[in-house]
């Protein structure tokens, strides 16, 4: 394929990626508008609402200004003054980043990988700009610069990850159909040559820390996702009761369910923060942690029915998850015969500390991204404290990683 063909196909794929995310918000709202208002109301209101949802799903802040009648109807403290909604519906971001990985992987398979990636990113940025400039109303106003910058940034992260996966799959030299060696892509060769200049002990230690730290993060997130799924099934009756109390109707229930699916990754990260120890808050002064649960009035989201007023039954047992994650990640890494780690107590301790730091940074960033303001007043503080999550999980995983590295070393011998 030519450079132009690659660029055009990548741009088309980027537009489709943006359209998928927008359609998830727009289609149910449009159906609800058509049935509820018999096509009589202005459809632009539906578009703006869907655009706002898509933007906030990528981290764009919304400024909400309610009129006096709405404030009186809702009865929310602090709603009389303009307030911000800063919590991201991470389902949209996960979708965009995941599809971005596919875009990056496909572009990396062509001779014009950077042309394809830049074309896709430019097309996605153009769509994000158009959505941002047409979104908003007198009631809800998105941040313009965030709407233009953050959605393309999320897509760029996915593209970069796709490039990284493609680079990992490619060997330094491959073999063609005639059995002759074919050089690796120039960029991959340059990066590997630069890495080869780093001392072996440092390079192997950093690589081990990144691998094991990311593995520990994945184990904690996987355990949190499993627990959330079990809680949803276990509290199914409570969730259905909350749906019935809202009286949203069939179409309203569908729209509400889709919105909660977009919020589900946030809840998984909150559960991971709970497993780490600090827990999370749903409103200023509230706390949901292994030590205890203190909750005030909760937003009327059926998904919050999985949070019992008295706390989760398994209590401090959940804190074992990050310890087990750190131990398993380090032990499995150490037992691999191809993984050469620096020998000696001090290098082993530093490697374990680096594993904990990698896990702390990753889970801290996830905690930061999953938290924010959900509404006025006490709802300004929702989600986990990223600094506490990062600091505590660093210590937990580092301590467990020391034991895991020692156990893995004995197993290999």
Tab-separated table of C-alpha atoms in Angstrom:
chain	number	residue	atom	x	y	z
A	1	UNK	CA	0.000	0.000	0.000
A	2	UNK	CA	1.067	3.562	-0.624
A	3	UNK	CA	1.565	6.185	2.075
A	4	UNK	CA	-1.665	7.939	1.065
A	5	UNK	CA	-3.689	4.727	1.243
A	6	UNK	CA	-2.327	3.898	4.698
A	7	UNK	CA	-3.067	7.415	5.944
A	8	UNK	CA	-6.619	7.417	4.576
A	9	UNK	CA	-7.445	3.979	5.975
A	10	UNK	CA	-6.048	4.940	9.372
A	11	UNK	CA	-8.066	8.171	9.373
A	12	UNK	CA	-11.223	6.247	8.468
A	13	UNK	CA	-10.586	3.788	11.289
A	14	UNK	CA	-10.149	6.672	13.749
A	15	UNK	CA	-13.456	8.206	12.689
A	16	UNK	CA	-15.145	4.826	13.163
A	17	UNK	CA	-13.606	4.494	16.645
A	18	UNK	CA	-14.974	7.897	17.653
A	19	UNK	CA	-18.349	7.086	16.077
A	20	UNK	CA	-18.651	3.853	18.072
A	21	UNK	CA	-18.187	5.666	21.368
A	22	UNK	CA	-20.573	8.446	20.395
A	23	UNK	CA	-23.180	5.957	19.189
A	24	UNK	CA	-23.183	4.157	22.544
A	25	UNK	CA	-24.372	7.373	24.168
A	26	UNK	CA	-26.389	8.778	21.270
A	27	UNK	CA	-28.490	5.820	20.119
A	28	UNK	CA	-30.338	5.071	23.394
A	29	UNK	CA	-30.890	8.784	24.033
A	30	UNK	CA	-32.271	9.216	20.512
A	31	UNK	CA	-34.660	6.278	20.934
A	32	UNK	CA	-35.765	7.677	24.285
A	33	UNK	CA	-36.310	11.098	22.662
A	34	UNK	CA	-38.319	9.595	19.798
A	35	UNK	CA	-40.590	7.563	22.081
A	36	UNK	CA	-40.932	10.027	24.942
A	37	UNK	CA	-41.363	13.231	22.942
A	38	UNK	CA	-42.742	11.793	19.695
A	39	UNK	CA	-39.983	13.551	17.692
A	40	UNK	CA	-41.446	16.863	18.805
A	41	UNK	CA	-38.533	18.249	20.833
A	42	UNK	CA	-35.328	19.603	19.338
A	43	UNK	CA	-32.922	16.736	18.598
A	44	UNK	CA	-29.896	18.976	19.165
A	45	UNK	CA	-30.548	18.625	22.910
A	46	UNK	CA	-30.070	14.863	22.560
A	47	UNK	CA	-26.856	15.356	20.593
A	48	UNK	CA	-25.444	17.725	23.189
A	49	UNK	CA	-26.279	15.345	26.011
A	50	UNK	CA	-24.595	12.438	24.199
A	51	UNK	CA	-21.582	14.607	23.385
A	52	UNK	CA	-21.286	15.629	27.037
A	53	UNK	CA	-21.389	11.979	28.123
A	54	UNK	CA	-18.723	11.019	25.568
A	55	UNK	CA	-16.474	13.891	26.619
A	56	UNK	CA	-16.771	13.225	30.349
A	57	UNK	CA	-15.990	9.593	29.567
A	58	UNK	CA	-12.564	10.748	28.383
A	59	UNK	CA	-11.853	12.940	31.397
A	60	UNK	CA	-13.317	16.264	30.270
A	61	UNK	CA	-14.712	18.365	33.111
A	62	UNK	CA	-18.309	19.572	32.915
A	63	UNK	CA	-19.562	22.750	34.574
A	64	UNK	CA	-23.234	22.471	35.556
A	65	UNK	CA	-25.469	25.478	36.245
A	66	UNK	CA	-28.995	24.622	37.400
A	67	UNK	CA	-31.960	26.976	37.529
A	68	UNK	CA	-33.832	27.633	40.763
A	69	UNK	CA	-36.740	25.321	39.893
A	70	UNK	CA	-34.450	22.374	39.156
A	71	UNK	CA	-32.480	23.006	42.342
A	72	UNK	CA	-35.699	22.997	44.370
A	73	UNK	CA	-36.849	19.779	42.699
A	74	UNK	CA	-33.578	17.921	43.235
A	75	UNK	CA	-32.971	19.224	46.724
A	76	UNK	CA	-29.202	18.769	46.457
A	77	UNK	CA	-27.142	20.891	48.883
A	78	UNK	CA	-24.827	23.246	47.015
A	79	UNK	CA	-26.611	22.835	43.675
A	80	UNK	CA	-27.691	26.478	43.627
A	81	UNK	CA	-24.178	27.527	42.625
A	82	UNK	CA	-22.385	26.223	39.505
A	83	UNK	CA	-20.534	22.987	40.203
A	84	UNK	CA	-18.265	20.679	38.275
A	85	UNK	CA	-18.497	17.025	37.297
A	86	UNK	CA	-14.926	15.799	36.947
A	87	UNK	CA	-15.245	12.038	37.363
A	88	UNK	CA	-14.662	10.145	34.123
A	89	UNK	CA	-16.910	7.337	32.917
A	90	UNK	CA	-13.914	5.130	32.212
A	91	UNK	CA	-15.831	2.682	30.049
A	92	UNK	CA	-15.595	5.147	27.154
A	93	UNK	CA	-11.877	5.710	27.741
A	94	UNK	CA	-11.210	1.966	27.930
A	95	UNK	CA	-13.101	1.447	24.664
A	96	UNK	CA	-11.209	4.239	22.892
A	97	UNK	CA	-7.816	3.096	24.174
A	98	UNK	CA	-8.579	-0.528	23.332
A	99	UNK	CA	-9.548	0.324	19.768
A	100	UNK	CA	-6.477	2.569	19.628
A	101	UNK	CA	-4.324	-0.485	20.348
A	102	UNK	CA	-5.809	-2.101	17.264
A	103	UNK	CA	-5.120	1.029	15.212
A	104	UNK	CA	-1.501	1.123	16.379
A	105	UNK	CA	-0.983	-2.586	15.714
A	106	UNK	CA	-2.393	-2.303	12.202
A	107	UNK	CA	-0.312	0.783	11.440
A	108	UNK	CA	2.841	-0.928	12.723
A	109	UNK	CA	2.361	-3.716	10.174
A	110	UNK	CA	2.718	-1.266	7.268
A	111	UNK	CA	5.869	0.424	5.915
A	112	UNK	CA	4.342	3.817	6.775
A	113	UNK	CA	3.509	3.252	10.442
A	114	UNK	CA	4.043	6.840	11.546
A	115	UNK	CA	2.034	8.278	8.669
A	116	UNK	CA	-0.840	5.984	9.598
A	117	UNK	CA	-0.633	6.785	13.302
A	118	UNK	CA	-0.451	10.550	12.776
A	119	UNK	CA	-3.304	10.451	10.271
A	120	UNK	CA	-5.487	8.470	12.686
A	121	UNK	CA	-4.655	10.802	15.550
A	122	UNK	CA	-5.393	13.895	13.458
A	123	UNK	CA	-8.753	12.493	12.334
A	124	UNK	CA	-9.719	11.588	15.896
A	125	UNK	CA	-8.661	15.035	17.117
A	126	UNK	CA	-10.811	16.631	14.413
A	127	UNK	CA	-13.841	14.618	15.547
A	128	UNK	CA	-13.159	15.479	19.201
A	129	UNK	CA	-12.899	19.170	18.322
A	130	UNK	CA	-16.170	19.068	16.395
A	131	UNK	CA	-17.918	17.267	19.252
A	132	UNK	CA	-16.564	19.719	21.824
A	133	UNK	CA	-17.579	22.808	19.874
A	134	UNK	CA	-21.111	21.500	19.300
A	135	UNK	CA	-21.614	20.189	22.847
A	136	UNK	CA	-22.734	22.131	25.859
A	137	UNK	CA	-25.734	24.274	26.680
A	138	UNK	CA	-26.793	26.859	29.219
A	139	UNK	CA	-27.012	24.080	31.797
A	140	UNK	CA	-23.906	22.002	31.033
A	141	UNK	CA	-20.640	23.357	29.634
A	142	UNK	CA	-17.642	21.112	28.890
A	143	UNK	CA	-14.092	22.397	29.211
A	144	UNK	CA	-13.130	23.296	25.647
A	145	UNK	CA	-9.405	22.663	25.897
A	146	UNK	CA	-9.914	19.362	27.721
A	147	UNK	CA	-12.485	18.233	25.164
A	148	UNK	CA	-10.043	18.943	22.342
A	149	UNK	CA	-6.968	17.446	24.044
A	150	UNK	CA	-8.011	14.560	26.313
A	151	UNK	CA	-9.961	12.257	23.931
A	152	UNK	CA	-7.107	12.285	21.364
A	153	UNK	CA	-4.660	11.732	24.219
A	154	UNK	CA	-6.534	8.591	25.297
A	155	UNK	CA	-6.545	7.382	21.690
A	156	UNK	CA	-2.828	8.180	21.384
A	157	UNK	CA	-2.095	6.072	24.471
A	158	UNK	CA	-3.830	3.151	22.780
A	159	UNK	CA	-1.914	3.697	19.531
A	160	UNK	CA	1.381	3.831	21.435
A	161	UNK	CA	0.474	0.603	23.232
A	162	UNK	CA	-0.290	-0.986	19.869
A	163	UNK	CA	3.125	0.082	18.616
A	164	UNK	CA	4.697	-1.388	21.745
A	165	UNK	CA	2.936	-4.731	21.348
A	166	UNK	CA	3.983	-4.859	17.697
A	167	UNK	CA	7.590	-4.147	18.671
A	168	UNK	CA	7.542	-6.922	21.273
A	169	UNK	CA	6.218	-9.365	18.696
A	170	UNK	CA	8.933	-8.539	16.197
A	171	UNK	CA	12.290	-10.232	16.734
A	172	UNK	CA	15.589	-8.477	16.075
A	173	UNK	CA	15.710	-10.411	12.876
A	174	UNK	CA	13.046	-12.607	11.306
A	175	UNK	CA	13.212	-15.165	8.559
A	176	UNK	CA	11.497	-14.770	5.201
A	177	UNK	CA	10.079	-17.484	3.005
A	178	UNK	CA	13.523	-18.258	1.519
A	179	UNK	CA	15.073	-18.645	4.956
A	180	UNK	CA	17.055	-15.417	4.765
A	181	UNK	CA	17.321	-13.024	7.688
A	182	UNK	CA	15.315	-9.853	7.457
A	183	UNK	CA	16.334	-6.894	9.601
A	184	UNK	CA	13.995	-5.595	12.258
A	185	UNK	CA	12.261	-2.241	11.695
A	186	UNK	CA	14.766	0.644	11.998
A	187	UNK	CA	13.096	2.202	15.035
A	188	UNK	CA	13.027	-1.122	16.886
A	189	UNK	CA	16.686	-1.721	16.051
A	190	UNK	CA	17.676	1.752	17.278
A	191	UNK	CA	15.788	1.339	20.562
A	192	UNK	CA	17.312	-2.081	21.170
A	193	UNK	CA	20.804	-0.801	20.407
A	194	UNK	CA	20.323	2.018	22.920
A	195	UNK	CA	19.075	-0.440	25.525
A	196	UNK	CA	22.048	-2.701	24.858
A	197	UNK	CA	24.349	0.150	25.899
A	198	UNK	CA	22.869	0.080	29.426
A	199	UNK	CA	24.711	-2.211	31.881
A	200	UNK	CA	23.241	-5.697	31.953
A	201	UNK	CA	22.495	-5.653	35.681
A	202	UNK	CA	20.564	-2.374	35.467
A	203	UNK	CA	18.706	-3.376	32.314
A	204	UNK	CA	17.652	-6.765	33.655
A	205	UNK	CA	16.561	-5.276	36.985
A	206	UNK	CA	14.442	-2.568	35.364
A	207	UNK	CA	12.902	-5.057	32.941
A	208	UNK	CA	12.089	-7.425	35.795
A	209	UNK	CA	10.521	-4.626	37.836
A	210	UNK	CA	8.339	-3.488	34.946
A	211	UNK	CA	7.210	-7.016	34.138
A	212	UNK	CA	6.497	-8.090	37.701
A	213	UNK	CA	5.018	-4.729	38.740
A	214	UNK	CA	2.611	-4.723	35.808
A	215	UNK	CA	1.747	-8.361	36.505
A	216	UNK	CA	0.963	-7.517	40.139
A	217	UNK	CA	-1.254	-4.649	38.995
A	218	UNK	CA	-3.077	-6.973	36.607
A	219	UNK	CA	-3.617	-9.540	39.384
A	220	UNK	CA	-5.075	-6.933	41.751
A	221	UNK	CA	-7.352	-5.485	39.052
A	222	UNK	CA	-8.423	-8.973	37.977
A	223	UNK	CA	-9.284	-9.928	41.552
A	224	UNK	CA	-11.198	-6.666	41.988
A	225	UNK	CA	-13.171	-7.294	38.787
A	226	UNK	CA	-14.063	-10.804	39.958
A	227	UNK	CA	-15.233	-9.517	43.349
A	228	UNK	CA	-17.349	-6.783	41.729
A	229	UNK	CA	-18.978	-9.380	39.458
A	230	UNK	CA	-19.772	-11.591	42.459
A	231	UNK	CA	-21.168	-8.617	44.385
A	232	UNK	CA	-23.435	-7.683	41.479
A	233	UNK	CA	-24.847	-11.216	41.324
A	234	UNK	CA	-25.072	-11.451	45.101
A	235	UNK	CA	-26.922	-8.129	45.436
A	236	UNK	CA	-29.081	-8.586	42.355
A	237	UNK	CA	-32.306	-8.143	44.336
A	238	UNK	CA	-31.161	-4.840	45.856
A	239	UNK	CA	-30.135	-3.514	42.446
A	240	UNK	CA	-33.505	-4.437	40.912
A	241	UNK	CA	-35.308	-2.751	43.810
A	242	UNK	CA	-33.364	0.453	43.186
A	243	UNK	CA	-34.295	0.297	39.496
A	244	UNK	CA	-37.965	-0.012	40.443
A	245	UNK	CA	-37.744	2.919	42.851
A	246	UNK	CA	-36.354	5.153	40.105
A	247	UNK	CA	-39.349	4.356	37.836
A	248	UNK	CA	-37.294	5.163	34.740
A	249	UNK	CA	-39.357	2.971	32.425
A	250	UNK	CA	-38.015	0.447	29.931
A	251	UNK	CA	-36.079	2.864	27.719
A	252	UNK	CA	-34.907	4.914	30.669
A	253	UNK	CA	-33.708	1.724	32.312
A	254	UNK	CA	-31.736	0.801	29.198
A	255	UNK	CA	-30.099	4.235	29.106
A	256	UNK	CA	-29.334	4.014	32.826
A	257	UNK	CA	-27.831	0.547	32.402
A	258	UNK	CA	-25.557	1.695	29.579
A	259	UNK	CA	-24.403	4.608	31.706
A	260	UNK	CA	-23.604	2.261	34.579
A	261	UNK	CA	-21.688	-0.062	32.262
A	262	UNK	CA	-19.536	2.929	31.357
A	263	UNK	CA	-19.031	3.525	35.088
A	264	UNK	CA	-18.199	-0.121	35.843
A	265	UNK	CA	-14.401	0.240	35.323
A	266	UNK	CA	-14.428	2.988	37.962
A	267	UNK	CA	-16.083	0.625	40.427
A	268	UNK	CA	-13.507	-2.080	39.667
A	269	UNK	CA	-10.662	0.352	40.415
A	270	UNK	CA	-12.438	1.434	43.612
A	271	UNK	CA	-12.610	-2.203	44.682
A	272	UNK	CA	-8.888	-2.552	43.920
A	273	UNK	CA	-8.287	0.462	46.183
A	274	UNK	CA	-10.374	-1.269	48.846
A	275	UNK	CA	-8.243	-4.408	48.538
A	276	UNK	CA	-5.093	-2.327	48.881
A	277	UNK	CA	-6.400	-0.789	52.106
A	278	UNK	CA	-7.313	2.915	51.763
A	279	UNK	CA	-10.686	2.176	50.186
A	280	UNK	CA	-12.724	4.953	48.624
A	281	UNK	CA	-15.235	7.668	49.414
A	282	UNK	CA	-18.666	8.459	48.002
A	283	UNK	CA	-19.022	11.974	49.305
A	284	UNK	CA	-17.043	14.170	51.667
A	285	UNK	CA	-16.655	12.551	55.079
A	286	UNK	CA	-17.633	9.066	53.901
A	287	UNK	CA	-15.356	6.048	53.772
A	288	UNK	CA	-15.566	2.492	52.460
A	289	UNK	CA	-12.495	0.536	53.571
A	290	UNK	CA	-11.567	-2.811	55.174
A	291	UNK	CA	-11.453	-1.085	58.563
A	292	UNK	CA	-15.054	0.089	58.367
A	293	UNK	CA	-17.732	1.762	56.284
A	294	UNK	CA	-19.259	5.173	56.911
A	295	UNK	CA	-21.746	6.256	54.271
A	296	UNK	CA	-24.037	9.210	53.931
A	297	UNK	CA	-26.813	9.558	51.337
A	298	UNK	CA	-25.764	7.839	48.104
A	299	UNK	CA	-26.561	8.907	44.523
A	300	UNK	CA	-29.539	7.025	43.106
A	301	UNK	CA	-27.464	4.627	41.014
A	302	UNK	CA	-28.573	0.980	41.211
A	303	UNK	CA	-24.945	-0.094	40.820
A	304	UNK	CA	-24.210	1.375	44.254
A	305	UNK	CA	-26.472	-1.348	45.636
A	306	UNK	CA	-23.396	-3.602	45.765
A	307	UNK	CA	-22.020	-1.493	48.649
A	308	UNK	CA	-23.456	-2.793	51.945
A	309	UNK	CA	-24.046	-0.144	54.643
A	310	UNK	CA	-22.045	-2.132	57.186
A	311	UNK	CA	-19.080	-2.902	54.953
A	312	UNK	CA	-18.013	-6.031	53.095
A	313	UNK	CA	-18.091	-9.324	54.974
A	314	UNK	CA	-14.565	-10.440	54.015
A	315	UNK	CA	-13.014	-7.413	55.773
A	316	UNK	CA	-9.246	-7.407	56.194
A	317	UNK	CA	-8.905	-10.700	54.310
A	318	UNK	CA	-9.073	-8.688	51.094
A	319	UNK	CA	-5.795	-6.965	51.953
A	320	UNK	CA	-4.066	-10.295	51.270
A	321	UNK	CA	-4.738	-9.813	47.548
A	322	UNK	CA	-1.957	-7.258	46.849
A	323	UNK	CA	0.430	-9.298	49.019
A	324	UNK	CA	-0.344	-12.456	47.056
A	325	UNK	CA	-0.086	-10.490	43.805
A	326	UNK	CA	3.380	-9.199	44.665
A	327	UNK	CA	4.568	-12.630	45.784
A	328	UNK	CA	3.261	-14.466	42.709
A	329	UNK	CA	4.525	-11.879	40.232
A	330	UNK	CA	8.028	-11.906	41.726
A	331	UNK	CA	8.216	-15.673	42.263
A	332	UNK	CA	7.067	-16.516	38.743
A	333	UNK	CA	9.461	-13.983	37.272
A	334	UNK	CA	12.402	-15.261	39.315
A	335	UNK	CA	11.704	-18.874	38.368
A	336	UNK	CA	11.981	-18.159	34.651
A	337	UNK	CA	15.326	-19.538	33.400
A	338	UNK	CA	15.704	-16.818	30.746
A	339	UNK	CA	15.282	-13.992	33.268
A	340	UNK	CA	18.741	-13.012	34.516
A	341	UNK	CA	18.492	-10.919	37.673
A	342	UNK	CA	21.355	-9.351	39.595
A	343	UNK	CA	22.517	-11.554	42.468
A	344	UNK	CA	23.028	-10.519	46.074
A	345	UNK	CA	20.814	-9.222	48.896
A	346	UNK	CA	21.009	-5.533	47.952
A	347	UNK	CA	20.166	-5.982	44.221
A	348	UNK	CA	17.334	-8.319	45.205
A	349	UNK	CA	15.958	-5.761	47.658
A	350	UNK	CA	16.229	-2.953	45.096
A	351	UNK	CA	14.483	-5.084	42.471
A	352	UNK	CA	11.635	-5.834	44.886
A	353	UNK	CA	11.378	-2.147	45.765
A	354	UNK	CA	11.239	-1.263	42.071
A	355	UNK	CA	8.468	-3.840	41.559
A	356	UNK	CA	6.481	-2.172	44.333
A	357	UNK	CA	7.089	1.291	42.874
A	358	UNK	CA	5.888	0.212	39.423
A	359	UNK	CA	2.719	-1.269	40.920
A	360	UNK	CA	2.211	1.820	43.083
A	361	UNK	CA	2.530	4.179	40.135
A	362	UNK	CA	0.146	2.149	37.981
A	363	UNK	CA	-2.546	1.679	40.623
A	364	UNK	CA	-2.101	5.265	41.836
A	365	UNK	CA	-2.709	6.588	38.329
A	366	UNK	CA	-5.756	4.350	37.924
A	367	UNK	CA	-7.112	5.540	41.278
A	368	UNK	CA	-6.566	9.168	40.275
A	369	UNK	CA	-8.292	8.658	36.936
A	370	UNK	CA	-11.288	6.906	38.522
A	371	UNK	CA	-11.988	9.614	41.117
A	372	UNK	CA	-13.370	13.130	40.942
A	373	UNK	CA	-16.475	15.199	41.555
A	374	UNK	CA	-19.832	13.557	40.870
A	375	UNK	CA	-22.016	16.494	41.846
A	376	UNK	CA	-22.392	19.484	44.170
A	377	UNK	CA	-21.747	19.689	47.890
A	378	UNK	CA	-20.421	16.529	49.494
A	379	UNK	CA	-20.399	14.722	46.139
A	380	UNK	CA	-17.361	16.810	45.227
A	381	UNK	CA	-15.169	14.041	46.703
A	382	UNK	CA	-15.844	10.646	45.152
A	383	UNK	CA	-13.405	7.792	44.659
A	384	UNK	CA	-10.098	6.681	46.184
A	385	UNK	CA	-7.169	8.824	47.294
A	386	UNK	CA	-4.509	8.103	44.641
A	387	UNK	CA	-1.572	9.083	46.852
A	388	UNK	CA	-2.605	6.716	49.634
A	389	UNK	CA	-3.339	3.907	47.191
A	390	UNK	CA	0.019	4.290	45.446
A	391	UNK	CA	2.031	4.561	48.664
A	392	UNK	CA	0.401	1.647	50.496
A	393	UNK	CA	0.448	-0.766	47.570
A	394	UNK	CA	4.112	0.076	46.957
A	395	UNK	CA	4.982	-1.135	50.454
A	396	UNK	CA	2.699	-4.186	50.282
A	397	UNK	CA	3.955	-5.408	46.919
A	398	UNK	CA	7.618	-4.638	47.684
A	399	UNK	CA	7.549	-6.667	50.909
A	400	UNK	CA	5.811	-9.583	49.201
A	401	UNK	CA	8.139	-9.322	46.190
A	402	UNK	CA	11.221	-9.802	48.398
A	403	UNK	CA	9.804	-13.113	49.613
A	404	UNK	CA	8.715	-14.034	46.092
A	405	UNK	CA	12.143	-13.370	44.589
A	406	UNK	CA	13.796	-15.485	47.268
A	407	UNK	CA	11.291	-18.323	46.793
A	408	UNK	CA	11.588	-18.166	43.017
A	409	UNK	CA	15.378	-18.261	43.228
A	410	UNK	CA	15.304	-21.429	45.343
A	411	UNK	CA	12.818	-23.056	42.950
A	412	UNK	CA	15.063	-22.334	39.975
A	413	UNK	CA	18.086	-23.835	41.732
